[in-house]
Every structure is written in C-alpha cells, then in structure tokens.
CSV table of C-alpha atoms in Angstrom, one decimal:
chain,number,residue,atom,x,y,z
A,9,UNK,CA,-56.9,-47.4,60.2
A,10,UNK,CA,-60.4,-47.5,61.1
A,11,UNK,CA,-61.3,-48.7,64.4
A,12,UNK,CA,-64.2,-51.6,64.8
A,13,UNK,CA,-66.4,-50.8,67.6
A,14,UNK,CA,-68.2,-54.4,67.6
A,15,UNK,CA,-64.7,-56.2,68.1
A,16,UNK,CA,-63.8,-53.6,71.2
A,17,UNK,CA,-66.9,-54.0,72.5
A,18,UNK,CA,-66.1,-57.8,72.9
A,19,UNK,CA,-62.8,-57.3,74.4
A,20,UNK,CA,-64.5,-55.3,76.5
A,21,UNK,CA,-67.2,-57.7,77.5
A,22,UNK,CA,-65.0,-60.2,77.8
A,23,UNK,CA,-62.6,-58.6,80.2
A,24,UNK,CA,-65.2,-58.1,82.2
A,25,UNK,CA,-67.1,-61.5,82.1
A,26,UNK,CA,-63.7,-63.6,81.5
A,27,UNK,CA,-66.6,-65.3,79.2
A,28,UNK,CA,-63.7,-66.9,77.2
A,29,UNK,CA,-65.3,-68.4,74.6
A,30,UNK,CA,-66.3,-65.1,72.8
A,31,UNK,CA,-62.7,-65.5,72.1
A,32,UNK,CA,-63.3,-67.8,69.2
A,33,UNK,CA,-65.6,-64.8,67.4
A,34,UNK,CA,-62.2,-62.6,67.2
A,35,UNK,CA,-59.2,-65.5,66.0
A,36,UNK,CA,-59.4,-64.2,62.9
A,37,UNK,CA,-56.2,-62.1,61.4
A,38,UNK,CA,-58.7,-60.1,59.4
A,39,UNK,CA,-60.3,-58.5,62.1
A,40,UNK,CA,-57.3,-58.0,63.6
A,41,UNK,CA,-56.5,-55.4,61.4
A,42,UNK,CA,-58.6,-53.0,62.6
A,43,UNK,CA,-58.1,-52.7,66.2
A,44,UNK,CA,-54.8,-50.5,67.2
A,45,UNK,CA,-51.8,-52.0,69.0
A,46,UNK,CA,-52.9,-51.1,72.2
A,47,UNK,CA,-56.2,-53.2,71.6
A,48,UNK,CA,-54.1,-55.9,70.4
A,49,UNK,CA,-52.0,-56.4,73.3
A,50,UNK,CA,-55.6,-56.4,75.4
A,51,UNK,CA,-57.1,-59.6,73.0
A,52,UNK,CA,-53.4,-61.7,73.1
A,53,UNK,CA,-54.1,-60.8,76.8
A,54,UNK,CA,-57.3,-62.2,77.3
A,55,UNK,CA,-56.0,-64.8,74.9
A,56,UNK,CA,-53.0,-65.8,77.5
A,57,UNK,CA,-55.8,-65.9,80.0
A,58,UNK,CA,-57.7,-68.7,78.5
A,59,UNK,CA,-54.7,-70.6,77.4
A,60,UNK,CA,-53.9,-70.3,81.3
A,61,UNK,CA,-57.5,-71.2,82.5
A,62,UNK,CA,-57.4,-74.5,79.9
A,63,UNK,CA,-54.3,-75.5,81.2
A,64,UNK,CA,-55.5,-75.2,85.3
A,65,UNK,CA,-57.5,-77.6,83.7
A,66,UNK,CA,-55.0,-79.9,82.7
A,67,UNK,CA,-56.4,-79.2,78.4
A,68,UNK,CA,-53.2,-78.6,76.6
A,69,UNK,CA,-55.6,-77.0,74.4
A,70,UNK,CA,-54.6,-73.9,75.6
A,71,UNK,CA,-51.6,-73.8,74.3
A,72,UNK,CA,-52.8,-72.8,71.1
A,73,UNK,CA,-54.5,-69.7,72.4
A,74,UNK,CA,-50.8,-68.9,73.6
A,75,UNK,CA,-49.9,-69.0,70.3
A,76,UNK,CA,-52.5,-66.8,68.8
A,77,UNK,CA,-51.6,-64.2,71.4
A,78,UNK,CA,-47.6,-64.3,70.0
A,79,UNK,CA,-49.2,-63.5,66.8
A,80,UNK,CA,-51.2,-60.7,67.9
A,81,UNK,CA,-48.2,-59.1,69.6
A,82,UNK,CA,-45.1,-60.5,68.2
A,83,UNK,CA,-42.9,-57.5,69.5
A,84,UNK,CA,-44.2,-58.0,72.7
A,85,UNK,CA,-41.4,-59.6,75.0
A,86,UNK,CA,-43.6,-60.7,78.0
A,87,UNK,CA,-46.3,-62.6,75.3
A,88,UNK,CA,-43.5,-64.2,73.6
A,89,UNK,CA,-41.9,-65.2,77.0
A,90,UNK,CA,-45.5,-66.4,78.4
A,91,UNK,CA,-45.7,-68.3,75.2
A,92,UNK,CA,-42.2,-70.0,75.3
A,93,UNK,CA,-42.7,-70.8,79.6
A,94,UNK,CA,-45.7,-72.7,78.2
A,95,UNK,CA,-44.4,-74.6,75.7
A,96,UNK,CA,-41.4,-75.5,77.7
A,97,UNK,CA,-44.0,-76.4,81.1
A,98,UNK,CA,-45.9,-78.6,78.6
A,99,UNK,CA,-43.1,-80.0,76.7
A,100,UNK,CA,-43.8,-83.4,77.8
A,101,UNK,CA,-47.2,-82.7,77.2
A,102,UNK,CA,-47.5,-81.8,73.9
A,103,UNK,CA,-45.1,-78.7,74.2
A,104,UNK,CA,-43.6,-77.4,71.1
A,105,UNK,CA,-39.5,-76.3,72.2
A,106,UNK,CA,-38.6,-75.5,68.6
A,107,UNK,CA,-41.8,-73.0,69.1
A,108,UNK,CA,-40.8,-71.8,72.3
A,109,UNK,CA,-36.7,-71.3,70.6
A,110,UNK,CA,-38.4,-68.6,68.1
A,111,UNK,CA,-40.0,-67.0,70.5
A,112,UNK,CA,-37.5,-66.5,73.0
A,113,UNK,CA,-35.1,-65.9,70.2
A,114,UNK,CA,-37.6,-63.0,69.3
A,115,UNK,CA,-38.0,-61.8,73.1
A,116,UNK,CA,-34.2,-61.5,73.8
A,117,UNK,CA,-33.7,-59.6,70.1
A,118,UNK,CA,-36.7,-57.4,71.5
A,119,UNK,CA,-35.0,-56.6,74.8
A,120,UNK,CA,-31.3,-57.6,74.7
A,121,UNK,CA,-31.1,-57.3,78.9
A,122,UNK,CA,-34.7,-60.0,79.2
A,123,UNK,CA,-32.2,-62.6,81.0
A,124,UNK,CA,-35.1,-64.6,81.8
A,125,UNK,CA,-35.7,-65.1,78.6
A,126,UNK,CA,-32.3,-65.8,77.8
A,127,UNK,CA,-32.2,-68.3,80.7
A,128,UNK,CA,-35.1,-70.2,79.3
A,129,UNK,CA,-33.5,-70.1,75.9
A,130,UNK,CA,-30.8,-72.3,77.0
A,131,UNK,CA,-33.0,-74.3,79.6
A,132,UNK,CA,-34.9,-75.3,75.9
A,133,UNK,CA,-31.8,-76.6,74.3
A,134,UNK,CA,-31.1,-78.2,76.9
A,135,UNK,CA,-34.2,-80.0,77.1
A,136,UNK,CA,-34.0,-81.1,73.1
A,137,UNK,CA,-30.5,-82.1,73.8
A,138,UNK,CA,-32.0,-84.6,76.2
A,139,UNK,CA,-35.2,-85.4,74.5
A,140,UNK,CA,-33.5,-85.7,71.2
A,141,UNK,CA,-30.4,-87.6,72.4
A,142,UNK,CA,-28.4,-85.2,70.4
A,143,UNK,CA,-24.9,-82.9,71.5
A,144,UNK,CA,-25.0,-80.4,69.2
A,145,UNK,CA,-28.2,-79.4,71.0
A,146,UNK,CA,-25.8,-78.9,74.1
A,147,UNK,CA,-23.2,-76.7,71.8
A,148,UNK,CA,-26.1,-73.9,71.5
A,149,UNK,CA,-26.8,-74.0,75.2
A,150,UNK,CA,-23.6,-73.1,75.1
A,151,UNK,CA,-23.1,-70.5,72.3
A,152,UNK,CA,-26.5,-68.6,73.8
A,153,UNK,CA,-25.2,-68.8,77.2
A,154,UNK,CA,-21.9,-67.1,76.2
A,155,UNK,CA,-23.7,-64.6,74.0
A,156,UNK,CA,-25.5,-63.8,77.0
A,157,UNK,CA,-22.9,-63.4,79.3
A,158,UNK,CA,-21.3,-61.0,76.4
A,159,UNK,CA,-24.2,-59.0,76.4
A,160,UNK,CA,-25.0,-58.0,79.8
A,161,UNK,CA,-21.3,-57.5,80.2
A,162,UNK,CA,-21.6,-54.5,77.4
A,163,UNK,CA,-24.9,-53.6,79.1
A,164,UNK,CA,-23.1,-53.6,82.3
A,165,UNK,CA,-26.0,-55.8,83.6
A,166,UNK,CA,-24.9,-58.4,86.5
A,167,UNK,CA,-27.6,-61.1,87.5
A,168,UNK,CA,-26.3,-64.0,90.1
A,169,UNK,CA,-29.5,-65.8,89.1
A,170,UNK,CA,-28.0,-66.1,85.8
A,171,UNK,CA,-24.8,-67.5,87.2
A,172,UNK,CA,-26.9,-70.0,89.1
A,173,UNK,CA,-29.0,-71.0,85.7
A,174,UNK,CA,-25.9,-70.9,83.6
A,175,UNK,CA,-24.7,-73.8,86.2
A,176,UNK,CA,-27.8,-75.8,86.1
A,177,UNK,CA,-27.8,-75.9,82.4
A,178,UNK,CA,-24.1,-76.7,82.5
A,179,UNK,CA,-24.5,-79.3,85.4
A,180,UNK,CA,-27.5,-80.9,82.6
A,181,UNK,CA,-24.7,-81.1,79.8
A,182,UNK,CA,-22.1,-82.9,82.3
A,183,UNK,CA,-24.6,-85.7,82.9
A,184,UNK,CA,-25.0,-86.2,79.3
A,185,UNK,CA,-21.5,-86.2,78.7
A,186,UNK,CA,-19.9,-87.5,81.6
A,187,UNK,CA,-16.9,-85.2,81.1
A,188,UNK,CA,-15.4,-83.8,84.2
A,189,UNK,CA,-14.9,-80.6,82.6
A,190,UNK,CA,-18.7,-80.0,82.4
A,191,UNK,CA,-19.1,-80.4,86.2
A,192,UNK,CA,-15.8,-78.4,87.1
A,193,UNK,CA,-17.9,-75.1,84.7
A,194,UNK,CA,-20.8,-75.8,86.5
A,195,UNK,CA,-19.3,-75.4,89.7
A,196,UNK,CA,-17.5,-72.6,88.3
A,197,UNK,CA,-21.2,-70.8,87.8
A,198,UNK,CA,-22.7,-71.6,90.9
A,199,UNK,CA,-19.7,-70.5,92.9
A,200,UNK,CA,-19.8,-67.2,91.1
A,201,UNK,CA,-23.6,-66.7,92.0
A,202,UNK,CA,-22.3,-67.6,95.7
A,203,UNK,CA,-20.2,-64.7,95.8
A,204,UNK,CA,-22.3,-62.4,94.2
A,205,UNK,CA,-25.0,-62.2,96.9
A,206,UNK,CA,-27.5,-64.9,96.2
A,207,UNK,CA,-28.8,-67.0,99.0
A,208,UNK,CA,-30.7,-69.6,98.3
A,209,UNK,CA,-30.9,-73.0,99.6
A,210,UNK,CA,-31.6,-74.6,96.4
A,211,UNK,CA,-28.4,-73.1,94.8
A,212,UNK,CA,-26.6,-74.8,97.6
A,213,UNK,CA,-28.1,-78.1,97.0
A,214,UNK,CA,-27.5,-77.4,92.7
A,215,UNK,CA,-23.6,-76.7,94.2
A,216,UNK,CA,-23.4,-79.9,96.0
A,217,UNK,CA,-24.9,-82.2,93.5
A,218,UNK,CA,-22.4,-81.0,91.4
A,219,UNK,CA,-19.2,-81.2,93.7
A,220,UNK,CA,-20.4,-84.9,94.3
A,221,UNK,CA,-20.9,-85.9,90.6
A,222,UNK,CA,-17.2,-84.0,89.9
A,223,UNK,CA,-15.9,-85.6,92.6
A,224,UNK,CA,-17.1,-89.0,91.5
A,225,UNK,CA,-15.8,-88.9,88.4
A,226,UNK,CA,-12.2,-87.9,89.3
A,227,UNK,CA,-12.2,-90.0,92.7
A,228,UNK,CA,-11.0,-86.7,94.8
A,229,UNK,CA,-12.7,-87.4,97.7
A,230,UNK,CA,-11.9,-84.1,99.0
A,231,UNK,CA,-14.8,-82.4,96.3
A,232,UNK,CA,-17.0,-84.7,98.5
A,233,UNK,CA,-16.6,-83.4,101.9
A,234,UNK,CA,-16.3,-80.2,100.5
A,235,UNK,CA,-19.8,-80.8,98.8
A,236,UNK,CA,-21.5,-81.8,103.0
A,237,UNK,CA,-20.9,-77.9,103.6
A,238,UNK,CA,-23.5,-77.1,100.9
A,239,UNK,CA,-25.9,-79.4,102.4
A,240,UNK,CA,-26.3,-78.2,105.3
C-alpha cells in the first residue's frame, strides 16, 4: 500500500494543534486506504477527541465523529467501547443503544475477558428494556450476563465489580417486573461481590436498596433491618 504523505502530515498537524476541524478534510473512506493501521488508530483517535470536545460542549454532534472513529478501527476494542460509553451517556440525548449493542458485541468478540464491555452490554439492554417497555429486552441482559459469567469462568477471570454490575442490572429487571425472584438474584450478586473483596460504599447502598424492595414485596420485615446494616 502506498503511504500518503499529505494525509499524515494532517494527523500530524492536527495532533499537535488539536485544530479539529481539519478533521472534516480526512472523513473520507477513500483516503483512508492509504494510511497503515497504525495511522488509522491515530485519525479515529483524534476523531474520539473531537467527538469528546463537542460533547464538553453539550453538541451531540460529536457523536458522529465517535462513529467515524469505530469505522476506522473496527477491531479496536477500546474505540468500539469509547463509541458504545457514548451512545449509552447520550442515550437520552440522541444516543443510538442498538449502535452501541454492535459495538460492544464486537468489543467483547475482540477480547473475550473486556468485562467492561460486557458490563455495558447488559447495562444497554437494560436501558431499551426500559425505554422500549419491552421484557424480552430484559431476557438478553440476562443471556449476555450468563455468557459472561461462562466465559471468565473458562478464562479463570474473577472480577467482584462484575458481581456488583450483574446485581444492578438484575435489581433494574426486578423493578420492571415486580417479581421477588429478581430482587432475591440481585442480592445474590451483590453479596457475592461483598465477599470477594470489594469495598465500596455505593455497593452497600445498591445491597440495601435491594434488601428493602425484596423485603417489601414479601412483607419479611427481617430483610429490612437486615438492609439498616448496609447503610451505615
């Protein structure tokens, strides 16, 4: 492939000026065939950059430029994850989740053990479970969850933050449904990430909130003092 000087000598420029406009002379798919893959994660870079500096500014704008740098480095995990954050931040905004579901999808296929990304992945189901009013959105929160779970066990990968997530998300599908169940897996999860290590006063709170909503449900009063502990 032959190189072309003029577009690295704008990537260049504008790395150095953050003169993000100059952007706009190198969206074009053409000319990105002829800068190498290492030049290509530099533009979707500088791309991310300006999406970022629209979006400071409150211009959802920029997500699009978060999109052109997924395109420029679709086997990149941390673009595609970048990409997806924004979509989900912005999803009342403007925020496409169905966008930010491919790419995540992509990101964890990438790097099976990315459980951020697989964290986020069901943290966007469940938000188009809620936005759409619709269950089955809640069924793949669970099936990615559990596929998850399946694969750090085989990559012998343990993350309490995922325990804590897998709780929130779980906690999010018990309010939906109502169904005690719901609450008592959540619990489940946030228990688990308790007795792996993970100290965090938010967790605590996540763990009370849900003790009281179980407990609420059922009437057993004793979930409720049992949830005071957490609060404190």
């Amino acid at each position: 492939m032959r190189k072309s000087k003029k577009s690295l000598i704008l990537i260049e420029e504008i790395e150095k000026t953050k003169q993000y406009d100059l952007l706009d002379n190198l969206n074009d798919p053409k000319k990105w065939e002829k800068i190498d893959g290492t030049e290509k994660i530099r533009l979707a870079q500088l791309f991310m950059q300006r999406g970022e500096s629209l979006i400071q500014k409150e211009d959802v704008s920029g997500l699009a430029s978060f999109d052109v740098a997924a395109k420029l480095a679709p086997l990149s995990k941390d673009v595609l994850y970048q990409q997806a954050a924004t979509h989900v931040q912005l999803c009342h905004m403007g925020g496409d989740l169905l966008s930010a579901v491919d790419s995540l999808s992509k990101a964890v296929e990438v790097d099976p053990s990315f459980i951020e990304a697989w964290s986020l992945l069901a943290e966007c189901y469940v938000l188009l479970g809620q936005k759409e009013d619709d269950f089955t959105y809640f069924t793949k929160v669970t099936d990615v969850l559990d596929k998850a779970h399946k694969t750090f066990k085989t990559l012998k990968l343990n993350s309490p933050r995922f325990y804590w997530h897998w709780g929130r998300c779980l906690t999010a599908i018990g309010v939906f449904s109502e169904e005690p169940k719901d609450f008592q897996d959540a619990i489940a999860k946030f228990e688990k990430a308790v007795a792996y290590g993970l100290e965090s006063g938010e967790l605590y709170f996540d763990l009370g909130n849900a003790m009281v909503d179980f407990a609420s449900l059922v009437g057993q009063n004793e979930r409720m003092h049992e949830a005071i502990k957490w609060y404190n």
